[in-house]
Tab-separated table of C-alpha atoms in Angstrom:
chain	number	residue	atom	x	y	z
A	142	MET	CA	299.142	122.530	2.716
A	143	LYS	CA	297.591	119.436	4.276
A	144	PRO	CA	295.815	119.718	7.632
A	145	PHE	CA	297.751	118.423	10.647
A	146	ARG	CA	295.850	115.528	12.171
A	147	PHE	CA	296.081	114.722	15.859
A	148	LYS	CA	294.337	111.818	17.607
A	149	GLN	CA	291.270	113.821	18.672
A	150	PHE	CA	291.307	116.907	16.424
A	151	THR	CA	292.585	118.327	13.149
A	152	VAL	CA	294.336	121.662	12.613
A	153	ASN	CA	294.272	123.536	9.323
A	154	GLN	CA	297.319	125.788	8.997
A	155	ASP	CA	297.422	126.977	5.376
A	156	LYS	CA	296.580	130.606	6.349
A	157	CYS	CA	298.956	130.774	9.336
A	158	ALA	CA	302.455	132.194	9.072
A	159	MET	CA	303.747	129.948	11.836
A	160	LYS	CA	303.021	126.284	11.231
A	161	ILE	CA	302.620	123.617	13.892
A	162	GLY	CA	305.992	122.743	15.374
A	163	THR	CA	307.449	120.804	18.266
A	164	ASP	CA	307.495	123.853	20.576
A	165	GLY	CA	303.733	124.362	20.596
A	166	VAL	CA	302.998	120.669	21.044
A	167	LEU	CA	305.532	120.429	23.882
A	168	LEU	CA	303.922	123.348	25.699
A	169	GLY	CA	300.367	122.057	25.166
A	170	ALA	CA	301.344	118.650	26.558
A	171	TRP	CA	303.622	119.887	29.382
A	172	ALA	CA	301.640	122.745	30.956
A	173	SER	CA	300.125	121.785	34.320
A	174	VAL	CA	296.410	121.065	34.181
A	175	ASN	CA	294.155	120.166	37.085
A	176	ASN	CA	290.428	119.890	37.719
A	177	SER	CA	290.222	123.169	39.613
A	178	MET	CA	291.156	125.111	36.453
A	179	HIS	CA	288.028	126.672	34.953
A	180	THR	CA	289.511	129.413	32.766
A	181	ILE	CA	292.482	129.176	30.392
A	182	LEU	CA	294.069	131.846	28.174
A	183	ASP	CA	296.399	131.163	25.214
A	184	ILE	CA	298.342	134.275	24.145
A	185	GLY	CA	299.355	134.465	20.469
A	186	THR	CA	297.492	131.276	19.609
A	187	GLY	CA	298.287	131.034	15.867
A	188	THR	CA	296.509	127.917	14.590
A	189	GLY	CA	294.938	127.356	18.017
A	190	VAL	CA	296.809	124.076	18.545
A	191	ILE	CA	297.813	124.705	22.194
A	192	ALA	CA	294.283	125.788	23.167
A	193	LEU	CA	292.893	122.663	21.459
A	194	MET	CA	295.354	120.434	23.326
A	195	LEU	CA	294.342	122.040	26.612
A	196	ALA	CA	290.665	121.559	25.754
A	197	GLN	CA	291.426	117.846	25.285
A	198	ARG	CA	293.393	117.647	28.544
A	199	SER	CA	291.194	119.726	30.867
A	200	ILE	CA	287.631	120.187	32.052
A	201	ALA	CA	287.961	124.003	31.929
A	202	ASP	CA	284.647	125.646	30.996
A	203	THR	CA	286.275	128.522	29.114
A	204	ILE	CA	289.419	128.406	26.982
A	205	GLU	CA	290.149	131.753	25.385
A	206	ALA	CA	292.807	132.602	22.838
A	207	ILE	CA	294.195	135.884	21.488
A	208	GLU	CA	295.628	136.333	17.986
A	209	LEU	CA	296.803	139.572	16.398
A	210	ASP	CA	297.179	138.381	12.784
A	211	GLY	CA	293.854	138.481	10.865
A	212	ASP	CA	294.402	135.340	8.767
A	213	ALA	CA	295.607	133.309	11.739
A	214	PHE	CA	292.633	134.551	13.814
A	215	GLU	CA	290.186	133.339	11.121
A	216	GLN	CA	291.937	130.000	10.816
A	217	CYS	CA	292.051	129.507	14.572
A	218	THR	CA	288.313	130.261	14.837
A	219	ASP	CA	287.600	127.684	12.100
A	220	ASN	CA	289.798	125.093	13.850
A	221	PHE	CA	287.940	125.697	17.128
A	222	GLU	CA	284.552	125.412	15.391
A	223	ALA	CA	285.554	122.101	13.778
A	224	SER	CA	286.566	120.532	17.104
A	225	ASP	CA	284.546	118.583	19.674
A	226	TRP	CA	285.160	121.376	22.205
A	227	ARG	CA	283.757	124.289	20.146
A	228	ASP	CA	281.451	125.329	23.017
A	229	ARG	CA	284.427	125.951	25.327
A	230	LEU	CA	286.846	127.617	22.877
A	231	PHE	CA	286.845	131.320	21.951
A	232	CYS	CA	289.342	133.363	19.951
A	233	PHE	CA	289.754	137.164	20.115
A	234	HIS	CA	291.306	139.199	17.316
A	235	ALA	CA	293.509	141.563	19.338
A	236	GLY	CA	297.006	142.465	20.400
A	237	PHE	CA	297.922	141.369	23.920
A	238	ASP	CA	298.526	144.923	25.210
A	239	GLU	CA	295.088	145.988	23.950
A	240	PHE	CA	293.478	142.882	25.510
A	241	VAL	CA	295.136	143.525	28.895
A	242	ASP	CA	294.147	147.221	28.888
A	243	GLU	CA	290.527	146.373	28.176
A	244	TYR	CA	290.417	143.501	30.669
A	245	THR	CA	291.897	145.574	33.491
A	246	GLU	CA	290.146	148.888	32.744
A	247	GLU	CA	288.165	148.236	35.876
A	248	GLU	CA	289.771	146.068	38.543
A	249	PRO	CA	288.808	142.483	37.524
A	250	GLU	CA	287.195	140.362	40.216
A	251	GLU	CA	289.135	137.301	41.300
A	252	ALA	CA	286.629	135.023	39.543
A	253	GLU	CA	287.372	136.791	36.222
A	254	LEU	CA	291.101	136.053	36.363
A	255	TYR	CA	292.671	133.044	34.589
A	256	ASP	CA	293.622	129.756	36.269
A	257	LEU	CA	296.088	128.883	33.505
A	258	ILE	CA	297.802	131.172	31.002
A	259	VAL	CA	300.005	129.750	28.241
A	260	SER	CA	302.065	131.371	25.519
A	261	ASN	CA	304.433	130.141	22.835
A	262	PRO	CA	305.729	133.670	22.216
A	263	PRO	CA	307.645	134.996	19.219
A	264	PHE	CA	311.355	134.474	19.888
A	265	TYR	CA	313.598	136.267	17.501
A	266	SER	CA	314.569	139.564	19.039
A	267	GLU	CA	317.028	140.195	16.226
A	268	GLU	CA	315.402	141.558	13.079
A	269	VAL	CA	315.207	138.659	10.647
A	270	SER	CA	313.502	138.762	7.289
A	271	SER	CA	312.234	135.762	5.382
A	272	GLY	CA	310.431	137.916	2.805
A	273	ASN	CA	307.116	136.893	4.419
A	274	ASP	CA	305.904	139.750	6.654
A	275	ALA	CA	303.319	137.698	8.556
A	276	ARG	CA	305.861	134.962	9.318
A	277	ASP	CA	308.456	137.519	10.413
A	278	GLN	CA	305.960	139.183	12.738
A	279	ALA	CA	304.978	135.825	14.207
A	280	ARG	CA	308.649	134.989	14.831
A	281	GLN	CA	309.973	138.316	16.139
A	282	ASN	CA	309.293	139.312	19.676
A	283	SER	CA	308.875	142.939	18.639
A	284	SER	CA	305.188	142.008	18.202
A	285	LEU	CA	305.066	140.677	21.806
A	286	PRO	CA	308.135	141.670	23.844
A	287	PHE	CA	308.846	139.395	26.816
A	288	ASP	CA	308.526	142.268	29.315
A	289	GLU	CA	305.071	143.141	27.955
A	290	LEU	CA	304.036	139.472	28.052
A	291	VAL	CA	305.129	138.978	31.665
A	292	ALA	CA	303.651	142.285	32.901
A	293	GLY	CA	300.294	141.472	31.251
A	294	VAL	CA	300.219	137.914	32.604
A	295	SER	CA	300.810	139.159	36.161
A	296	LYS	CA	297.633	141.273	35.870
A	297	LEU	CA	295.464	138.456	34.464
A	298	LEU	CA	296.551	135.454	36.548
A	299	SER	CA	294.353	134.305	39.424
A	300	PRO	CA	296.009	134.090	42.894
A	301	THR	CA	296.370	130.303	42.532
A	302	GLY	CA	296.911	130.380	38.762
A	303	VAL	CA	299.808	129.098	36.668
A	304	PHE	CA	301.615	130.638	33.680
A	305	ALA	CA	303.469	128.295	31.297
A	306	THR	CA	305.653	129.239	28.331
A	307	ILE	CA	308.406	127.921	26.049
A	308	ILE	CA	311.379	130.096	25.098
A	309	PRO	CA	314.927	129.685	23.762
A	310	TYR	CA	317.219	128.352	26.495
A	311	LYS	CA	319.562	131.337	26.030
A	312	GLU	CA	316.687	133.629	27.149
A	313	GLU	CA	315.867	131.629	30.288
A	314	GLU	CA	317.809	133.698	32.836
A	315	ASN	CA	316.560	137.011	31.419
A	316	PHE	CA	312.941	135.776	31.282
A	317	ILE	CA	313.008	134.545	34.900
A	318	ALA	CA	314.414	137.910	36.026
A	319	LEU	CA	311.579	139.734	34.202
A	320	ALA	CA	309.037	137.382	35.772
A	321	LEU	CA	310.402	137.974	39.292
A	322	GLU	CA	310.107	141.749	38.774
A	323	ASN	CA	306.387	141.074	38.225
A	324	ASN	CA	306.020	138.779	41.268
A	325	LEU	CA	305.887	135.631	39.138
A	326	TYR	CA	308.001	132.842	40.631
A	327	PRO	CA	309.377	129.853	38.687
A	328	ASN	CA	307.883	126.586	39.991
A	329	ARG	CA	308.852	124.153	37.217
A	330	ILE	CA	311.545	124.174	34.534
A	331	THR	CA	312.224	121.572	31.859
A	332	GLN	CA	315.173	122.155	29.536
A	333	VAL	CA	314.831	120.507	26.128
A	334	ARG	CA	317.517	118.930	23.936
A	335	GLY	CA	316.949	117.472	20.469
A	336	THR	CA	319.259	114.531	21.227
A	337	GLU	CA	321.550	113.585	24.099
A	338	ASN	CA	324.582	115.085	22.324
A	339	THR	CA	323.070	118.407	21.238
A	340	GLU	CA	322.929	121.624	23.240
A	341	ILE	CA	319.874	122.580	25.285
A	342	LYS	CA	317.664	124.447	22.826
A	343	ARG	CA	314.442	125.340	24.634
A	344	SER	CA	313.208	125.985	28.155
A	345	LEU	CA	309.701	125.106	29.287
A	346	LEU	CA	308.948	127.407	32.212
A	347	GLU	CA	306.057	127.479	34.630
A	348	PHE	CA	305.375	130.332	37.051
A	349	SER	CA	302.886	131.204	39.789
A	350	LEU	CA	302.385	133.980	42.320
A	351	THR	CA	303.720	131.705	45.072
A	352	GLU	CA	307.393	130.977	45.649
A	353	SER	CA	308.353	127.306	45.754
A	354	GLU	CA	311.401	125.063	45.489
A	355	TYR	CA	312.126	123.492	42.113
A	356	THR	CA	314.884	121.541	40.384
A	357	PRO	CA	315.260	121.991	36.622
A	358	LYS	CA	314.633	118.780	34.686
A	359	GLU	CA	315.780	117.775	31.243
A	360	LEU	CA	313.838	116.322	28.311
A	361	ILE	CA	315.557	114.728	25.319
A	362	ILE	CA	313.330	114.360	22.251
A	363	GLU	CA	315.118	111.799	20.050
A	364	LEU	CA	317.552	108.925	20.536
A	365	GLU	CA	318.316	109.198	16.826
A	366	ARG	CA	316.505	110.542	13.754
A	367	ASN	CA	312.772	109.721	14.142
A	368	VAL	CA	313.409	107.412	17.114
A	369	TYR	CA	311.859	109.136	20.116
A	370	THR	CA	312.751	108.824	23.789
A	371	LYS	CA	310.375	107.159	26.233
A	372	GLU	CA	309.839	110.499	28.029
A	373	TYR	CA	308.894	112.349	24.841
A	374	ILE	CA	306.517	109.559	23.763
A	375	GLU	CA	304.906	109.570	27.234
A	376	LEU	CA	304.408	113.347	27.046
A	377	THR	CA	302.906	113.476	23.523
A	378	LYS	CA	301.260	110.068	23.003
A	379	ASP	CA	297.725	111.374	23.601
A	380	PHE	CA	298.126	113.713	20.627
A	381	TYR	CA	300.421	112.492	17.864
A	382	LEU	CA	298.886	109.834	15.614
A	383	LYS	CA	302.057	107.775	15.399
A	384	MET	CA	303.048	107.805	19.068
C-alpha cells in the first residue's frame, strides 16, 4: 500500500489495521489549538496521523500518543521519526487503562496534565467481523469503551485543558451524558454530513472542565462526488495535497 502524502508529512499505513480516513483528518484539523498548549495526548493513535497534524498546527513541546496494537505502534513510531517534528513526538505501546493507571499512581502535578487530549476512538459496539482481527479490534469499542475513555481523560486533562473526539452521530447524546458524569462539559459540537441531502453521520465534540454556552454547528463535506464545500476545503487545505 502506497504511503499517504500530506503537504508537510507522509504517513505509511501498510502495517496498520485502520487506514487513514476522513474522520481522523477532520479531528486533526478541527480540534482547538492555541499557543498556551504545551502538552498533547492522542489516544489510540493508529498511524499517528492526528498527532502529526497537531504537531504541524501547534507549538506544543510534547505530543504523546498511545497505541495498543504492536504493528500500528511500530508504524506510528516510524512515521514520527520520519517527520520534521520527531523531537516533539513520542508513542507509547500501551492500552489506555494501563496508561491512566500508571500516570495517576501518584497524584500527577498540574504541570504534568495534558492541555489537549484527542481521540478518534473505535466505534462499533456491535461485534462485527471482517476476518481481520487487528482491524476488528481497531474498529470495535470493546478495546476502548467510551466510559473508560471519558473517565481516563477526566483524570489526565489539565484544569484549562480541552478534550476533542469524533464519534458516530447516533452516539452523541450517550457520549455527552458519560462526559457530564465525569465533569467534562461540551463546549463545541460540529455535526458532519457527507452531502447536504444525506443524514448527519459524525459528531465532532470538544469538552473542558468548565461549563460554557455552545450552539451545534454543521459541516457538509461534498457538494457532489469529489467536489468539496468551501468549509471543508478551508478546514483541511493545510494538509491535503489537492486542496
